[in-house]
Short mmCIF file of C-alpha atoms in Angstrom, two decimals:
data_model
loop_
_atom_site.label_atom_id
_atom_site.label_comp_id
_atom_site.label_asym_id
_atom_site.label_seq_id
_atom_site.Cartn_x
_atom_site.Cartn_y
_atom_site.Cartn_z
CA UNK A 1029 12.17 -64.55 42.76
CA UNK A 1030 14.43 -61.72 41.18
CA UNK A 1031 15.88 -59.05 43.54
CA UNK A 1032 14.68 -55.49 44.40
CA UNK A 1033 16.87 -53.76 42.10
CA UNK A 1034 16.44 -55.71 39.27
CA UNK A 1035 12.69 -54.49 39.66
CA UNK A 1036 13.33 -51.16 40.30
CA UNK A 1037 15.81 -51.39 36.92
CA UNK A 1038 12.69 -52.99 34.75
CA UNK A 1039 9.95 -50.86 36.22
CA UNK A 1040 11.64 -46.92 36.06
CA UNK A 1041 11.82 -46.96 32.05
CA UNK A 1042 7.82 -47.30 32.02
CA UNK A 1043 7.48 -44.55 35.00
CA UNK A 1044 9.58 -41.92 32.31
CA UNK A 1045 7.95 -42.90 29.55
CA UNK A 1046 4.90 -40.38 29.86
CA UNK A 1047 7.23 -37.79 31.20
CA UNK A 1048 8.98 -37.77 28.12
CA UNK A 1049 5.47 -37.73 26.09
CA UNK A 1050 4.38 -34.95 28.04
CA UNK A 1051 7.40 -33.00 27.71
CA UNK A 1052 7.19 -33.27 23.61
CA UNK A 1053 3.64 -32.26 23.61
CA UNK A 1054 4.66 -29.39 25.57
CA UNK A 1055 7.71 -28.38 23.30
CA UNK A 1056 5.06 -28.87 20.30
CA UNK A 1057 2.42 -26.30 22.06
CA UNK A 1058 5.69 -24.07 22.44
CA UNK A 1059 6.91 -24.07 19.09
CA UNK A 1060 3.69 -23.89 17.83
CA UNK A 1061 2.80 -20.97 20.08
CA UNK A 1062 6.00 -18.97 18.67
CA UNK A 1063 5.07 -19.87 15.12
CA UNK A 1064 1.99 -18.72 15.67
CA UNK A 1065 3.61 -15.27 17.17
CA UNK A 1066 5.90 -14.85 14.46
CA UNK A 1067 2.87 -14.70 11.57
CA UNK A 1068 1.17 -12.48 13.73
CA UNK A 1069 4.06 -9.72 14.34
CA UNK A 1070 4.58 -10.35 9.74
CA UNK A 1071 1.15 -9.34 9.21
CA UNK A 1072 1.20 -6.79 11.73
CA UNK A 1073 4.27 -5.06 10.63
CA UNK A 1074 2.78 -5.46 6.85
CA UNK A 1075 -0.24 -3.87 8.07
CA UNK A 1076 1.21 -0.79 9.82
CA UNK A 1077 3.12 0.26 7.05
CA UNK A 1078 -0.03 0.05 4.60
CA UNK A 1079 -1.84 3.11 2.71
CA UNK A 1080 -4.58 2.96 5.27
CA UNK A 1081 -2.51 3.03 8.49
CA UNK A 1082 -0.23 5.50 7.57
CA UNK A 1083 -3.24 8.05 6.89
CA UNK A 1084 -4.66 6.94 10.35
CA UNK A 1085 -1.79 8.19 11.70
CA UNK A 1086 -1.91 11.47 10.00
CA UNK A 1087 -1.54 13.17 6.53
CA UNK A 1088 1.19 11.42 3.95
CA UNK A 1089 3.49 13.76 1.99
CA UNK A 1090 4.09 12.23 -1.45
CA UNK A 1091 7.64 13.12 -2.86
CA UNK A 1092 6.91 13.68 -6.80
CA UNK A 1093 9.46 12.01 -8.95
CA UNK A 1094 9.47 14.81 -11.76
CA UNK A 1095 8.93 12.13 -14.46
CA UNK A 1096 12.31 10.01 -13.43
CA UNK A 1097 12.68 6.93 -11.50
CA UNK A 1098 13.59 6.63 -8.21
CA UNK A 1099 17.26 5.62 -6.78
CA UNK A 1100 18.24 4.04 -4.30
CA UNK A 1101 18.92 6.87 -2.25
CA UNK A 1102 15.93 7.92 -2.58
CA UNK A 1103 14.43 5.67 -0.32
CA UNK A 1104 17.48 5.81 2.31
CA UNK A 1105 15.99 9.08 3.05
CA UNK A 1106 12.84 7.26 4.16
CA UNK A 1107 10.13 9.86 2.21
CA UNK A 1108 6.41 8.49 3.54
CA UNK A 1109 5.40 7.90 -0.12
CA UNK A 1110 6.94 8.64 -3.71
CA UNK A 1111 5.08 9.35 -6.90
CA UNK A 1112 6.52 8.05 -10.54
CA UNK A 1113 5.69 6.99 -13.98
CA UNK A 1114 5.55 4.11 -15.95
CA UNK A 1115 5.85 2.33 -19.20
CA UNK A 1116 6.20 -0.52 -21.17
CA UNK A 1117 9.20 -1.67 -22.93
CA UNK A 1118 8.38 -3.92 -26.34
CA UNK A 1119 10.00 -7.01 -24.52
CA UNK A 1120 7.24 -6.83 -22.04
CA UNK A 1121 8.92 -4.73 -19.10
CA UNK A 1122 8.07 -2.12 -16.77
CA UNK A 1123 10.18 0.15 -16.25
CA UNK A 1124 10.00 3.36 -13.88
CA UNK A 1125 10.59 7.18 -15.45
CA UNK A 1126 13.48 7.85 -18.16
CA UNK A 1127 16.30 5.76 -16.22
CA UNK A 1128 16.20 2.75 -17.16
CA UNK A 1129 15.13 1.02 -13.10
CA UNK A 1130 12.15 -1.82 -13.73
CA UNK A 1131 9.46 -1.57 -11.50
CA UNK A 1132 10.04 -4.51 -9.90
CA UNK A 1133 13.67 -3.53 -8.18
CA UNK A 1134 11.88 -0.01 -7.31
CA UNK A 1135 8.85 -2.02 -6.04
CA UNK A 1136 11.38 -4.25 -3.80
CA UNK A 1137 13.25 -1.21 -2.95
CA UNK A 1138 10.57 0.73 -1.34
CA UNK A 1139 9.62 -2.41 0.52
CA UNK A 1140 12.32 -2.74 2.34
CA UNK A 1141 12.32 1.27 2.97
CA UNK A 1142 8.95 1.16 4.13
CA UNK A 1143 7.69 3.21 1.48
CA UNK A 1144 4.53 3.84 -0.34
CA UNK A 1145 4.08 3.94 -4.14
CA UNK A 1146 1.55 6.36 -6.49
CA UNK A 1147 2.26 4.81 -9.53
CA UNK A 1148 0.60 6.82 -12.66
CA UNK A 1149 0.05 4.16 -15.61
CA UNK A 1150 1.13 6.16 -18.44
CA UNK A 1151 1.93 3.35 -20.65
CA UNK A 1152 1.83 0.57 -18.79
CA UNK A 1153 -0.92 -2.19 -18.29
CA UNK A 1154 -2.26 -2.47 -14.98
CA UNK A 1155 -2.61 -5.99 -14.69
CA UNK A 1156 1.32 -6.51 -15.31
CA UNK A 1157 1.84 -3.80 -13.22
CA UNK A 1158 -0.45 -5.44 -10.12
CA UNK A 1159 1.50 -8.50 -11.21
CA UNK A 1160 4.73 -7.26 -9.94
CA UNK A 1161 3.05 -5.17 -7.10
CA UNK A 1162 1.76 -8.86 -5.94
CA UNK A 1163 4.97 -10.29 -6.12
CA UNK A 1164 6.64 -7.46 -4.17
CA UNK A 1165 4.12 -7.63 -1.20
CA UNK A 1166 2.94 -4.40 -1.73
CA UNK A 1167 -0.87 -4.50 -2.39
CA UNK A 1168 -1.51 -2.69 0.20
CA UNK A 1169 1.62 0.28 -0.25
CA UNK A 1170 0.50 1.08 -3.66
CA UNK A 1171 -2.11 3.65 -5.37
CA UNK A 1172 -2.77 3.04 -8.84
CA UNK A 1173 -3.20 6.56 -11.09
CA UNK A 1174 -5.39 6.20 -13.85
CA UNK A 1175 -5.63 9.37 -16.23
CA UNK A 1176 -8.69 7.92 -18.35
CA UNK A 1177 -12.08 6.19 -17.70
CA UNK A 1178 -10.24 3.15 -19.72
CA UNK A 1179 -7.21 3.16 -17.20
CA UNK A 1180 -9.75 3.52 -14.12
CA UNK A 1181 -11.59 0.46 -15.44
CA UNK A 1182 -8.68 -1.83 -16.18
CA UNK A 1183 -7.37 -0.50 -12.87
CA UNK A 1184 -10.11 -1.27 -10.73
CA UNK A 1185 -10.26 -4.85 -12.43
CA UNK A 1186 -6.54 -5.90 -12.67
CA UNK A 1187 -6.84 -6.36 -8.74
CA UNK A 1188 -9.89 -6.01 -5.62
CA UNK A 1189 -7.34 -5.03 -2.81
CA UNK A 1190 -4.86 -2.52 -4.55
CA UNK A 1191 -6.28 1.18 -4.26
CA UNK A 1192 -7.05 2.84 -7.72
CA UNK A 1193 -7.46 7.33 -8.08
CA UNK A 1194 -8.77 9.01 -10.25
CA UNK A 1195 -8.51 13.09 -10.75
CA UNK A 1196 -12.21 14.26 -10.28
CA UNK A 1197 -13.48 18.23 -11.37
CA UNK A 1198 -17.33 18.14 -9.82
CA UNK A 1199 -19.79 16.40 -7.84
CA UNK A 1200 -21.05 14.20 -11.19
CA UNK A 1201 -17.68 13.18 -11.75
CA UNK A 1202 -17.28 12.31 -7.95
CA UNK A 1203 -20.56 10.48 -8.23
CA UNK A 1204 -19.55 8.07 -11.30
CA UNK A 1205 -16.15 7.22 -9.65
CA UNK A 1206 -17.77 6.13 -6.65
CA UNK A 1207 -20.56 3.84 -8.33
CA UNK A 1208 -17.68 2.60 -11.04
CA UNK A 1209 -15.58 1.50 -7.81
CA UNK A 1210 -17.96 -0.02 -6.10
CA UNK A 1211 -16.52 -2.22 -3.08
CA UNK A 1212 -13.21 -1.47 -4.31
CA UNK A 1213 -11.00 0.68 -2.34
CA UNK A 1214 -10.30 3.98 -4.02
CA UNK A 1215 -8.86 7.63 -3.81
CA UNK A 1216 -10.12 10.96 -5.25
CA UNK A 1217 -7.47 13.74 -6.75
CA UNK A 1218 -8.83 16.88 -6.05
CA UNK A 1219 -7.15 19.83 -7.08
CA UNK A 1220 -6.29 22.36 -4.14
CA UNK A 1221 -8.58 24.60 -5.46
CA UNK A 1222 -12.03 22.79 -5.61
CA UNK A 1223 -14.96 23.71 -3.55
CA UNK A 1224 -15.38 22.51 0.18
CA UNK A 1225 -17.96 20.73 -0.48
CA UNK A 1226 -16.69 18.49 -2.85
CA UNK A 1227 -13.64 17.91 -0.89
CA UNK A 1228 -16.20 16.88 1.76
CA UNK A 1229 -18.54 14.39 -0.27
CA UNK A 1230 -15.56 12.73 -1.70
CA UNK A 1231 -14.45 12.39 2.17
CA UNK A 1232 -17.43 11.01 2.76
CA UNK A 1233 -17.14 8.58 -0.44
CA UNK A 1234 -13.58 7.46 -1.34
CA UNK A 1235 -11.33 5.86 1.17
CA UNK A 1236 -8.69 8.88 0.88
CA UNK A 1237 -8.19 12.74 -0.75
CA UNK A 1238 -4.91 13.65 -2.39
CA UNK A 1239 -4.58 16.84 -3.01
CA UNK A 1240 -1.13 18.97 -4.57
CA UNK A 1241 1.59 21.02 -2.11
CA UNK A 1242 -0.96 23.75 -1.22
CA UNK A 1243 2.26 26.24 -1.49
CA UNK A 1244 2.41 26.00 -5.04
CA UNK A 1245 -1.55 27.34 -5.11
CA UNK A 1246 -2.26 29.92 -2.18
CA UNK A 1247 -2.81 33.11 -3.36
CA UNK A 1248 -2.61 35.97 -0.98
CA UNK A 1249 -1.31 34.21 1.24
CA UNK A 1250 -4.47 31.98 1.97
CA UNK A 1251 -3.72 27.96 2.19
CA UNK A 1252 -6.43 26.68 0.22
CA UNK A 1253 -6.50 23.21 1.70
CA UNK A 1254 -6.65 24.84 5.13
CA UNK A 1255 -9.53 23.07 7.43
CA UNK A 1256 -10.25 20.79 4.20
CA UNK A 1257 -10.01 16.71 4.64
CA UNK A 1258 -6.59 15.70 2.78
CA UNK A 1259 -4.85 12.79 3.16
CA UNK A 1260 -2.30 12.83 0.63
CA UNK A 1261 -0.14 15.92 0.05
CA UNK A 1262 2.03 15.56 -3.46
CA UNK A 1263 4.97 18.12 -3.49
CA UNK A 1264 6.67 19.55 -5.50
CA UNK A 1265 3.89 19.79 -8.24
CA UNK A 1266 5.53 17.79 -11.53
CA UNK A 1267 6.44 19.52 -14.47
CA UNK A 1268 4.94 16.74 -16.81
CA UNK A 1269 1.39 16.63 -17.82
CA UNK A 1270 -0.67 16.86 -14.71
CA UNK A 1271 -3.90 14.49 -14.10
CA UNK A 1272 -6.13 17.40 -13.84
CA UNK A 1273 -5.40 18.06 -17.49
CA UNK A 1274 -9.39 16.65 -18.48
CA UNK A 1275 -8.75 13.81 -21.06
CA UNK A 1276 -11.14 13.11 -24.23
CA UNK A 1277 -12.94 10.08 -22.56
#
């Protein structure tokens, strides 16, 4: 007959055994429960610093580049959103304005700044510049500028999420932009000056209004964009060619 102790010795190893089991589940369900946190605060944070958000919170002011890239200082100052140009070098990059940055260290620049981009594709093909915009997490921080109906179109197809604008001068321009966009998200560049009503059907149409630095344009010392549904202000106005310069297509 063995002895007490020795019993109690075999026995207690089986009595932890399911302790220990329950213990790991529960350390699973806790790791899994911070995991699951974690991914929730990343798309949040991606979320509130998107076009959309940022106009839900009130109107953006868009810091006009003047045709040059953006340094890094720049974006240390923390401007809401910045406008630039780009092109296409014959080796197949894109770079921002005259000095030399590619798009893809301004694109991971204003990232990390929290900034959002109005890109105007000068010379540059959409889908490599969506390519990098993917890349840098910013399909949502972006606004593609087209300045022709054959930029708009490329735009609109190089990627469904990114938003695409387009300068519009009357209600049947307003009109085709909306049915060429579709489902796709989309802005409408009005200038200052245009009547109320088309500021308010393109309200009621396109996902957001930018409009230029209404100081540039009152006259008498009216604000035309007073009382008038703008989301985007650009300022200063740019010295380069201007989308509401009407192009040949």
């Amino acid at each position: 007959m063995s002895h007490p102790e020795q019993e109690a010795d075999i026995t207690t190893p089986l009595r932890t055994l399911p302790r220990r089991g329950r213990c790991l589940k529960k350390m699973a369900l806790v790791i899994s429960l911070c995991m699951a946190a974690g991914t929730a605060v990343i798309v949040q944070h991606s979320k509130a610093y998107g076009i959309m958000a940022r106009i839900h919170h009130g109107q953006v002011i868009c810091n006009a580049s003047a045709g040059t890239g953006p340094m890094e200082a720049d974006f240390d100052q923390r401007p809401a959103m910045m406008r630039l140009s780009v092109s296409s070098t014959p080796d197949g990059q894109v770079t921002v304005g005259t000095d030399g940055r590619t798009l893809a260290d301004v694109l991971n620049a204003a990232y990390r700044a929290n900034t959002l981009l109005m890109i105007d594709l000068c010379g540059a093909s959409p889908a490599n510049v969506v390519q990098l915009v993917r890349k840098a997490h910013m399909r949502d921080r972006v606004i593609l500028m087209a300045s022709d109906r054959q930029g708009l179109e490329a735009a609109l197809h190089a990627d469904s999420k990114v938003m695409v604008a387009f300068a519009v001068h009357s209600a049947r321009e307003a009109h085709i932009i909306h049915r060429l966009a579709g489902p796709h998200p989309y802005a409408v560049y009005l200038p200052p000056t245009a009547e109320p009503s088309l500021f308010m059907q393109a309200h009621h149409d396109a996902e957001a209004i930018i409009s230029e630095n209404p100081l540039a344009s009152r006259k008498d010392g009216k604000d035309p964009l007073a009382e008038k549904p703008v989301d985007i202000v650009i300022t200063p106005l740019t010295t380069a060619a201007t989308p509401f310069q009407r192009s040949n297509s």
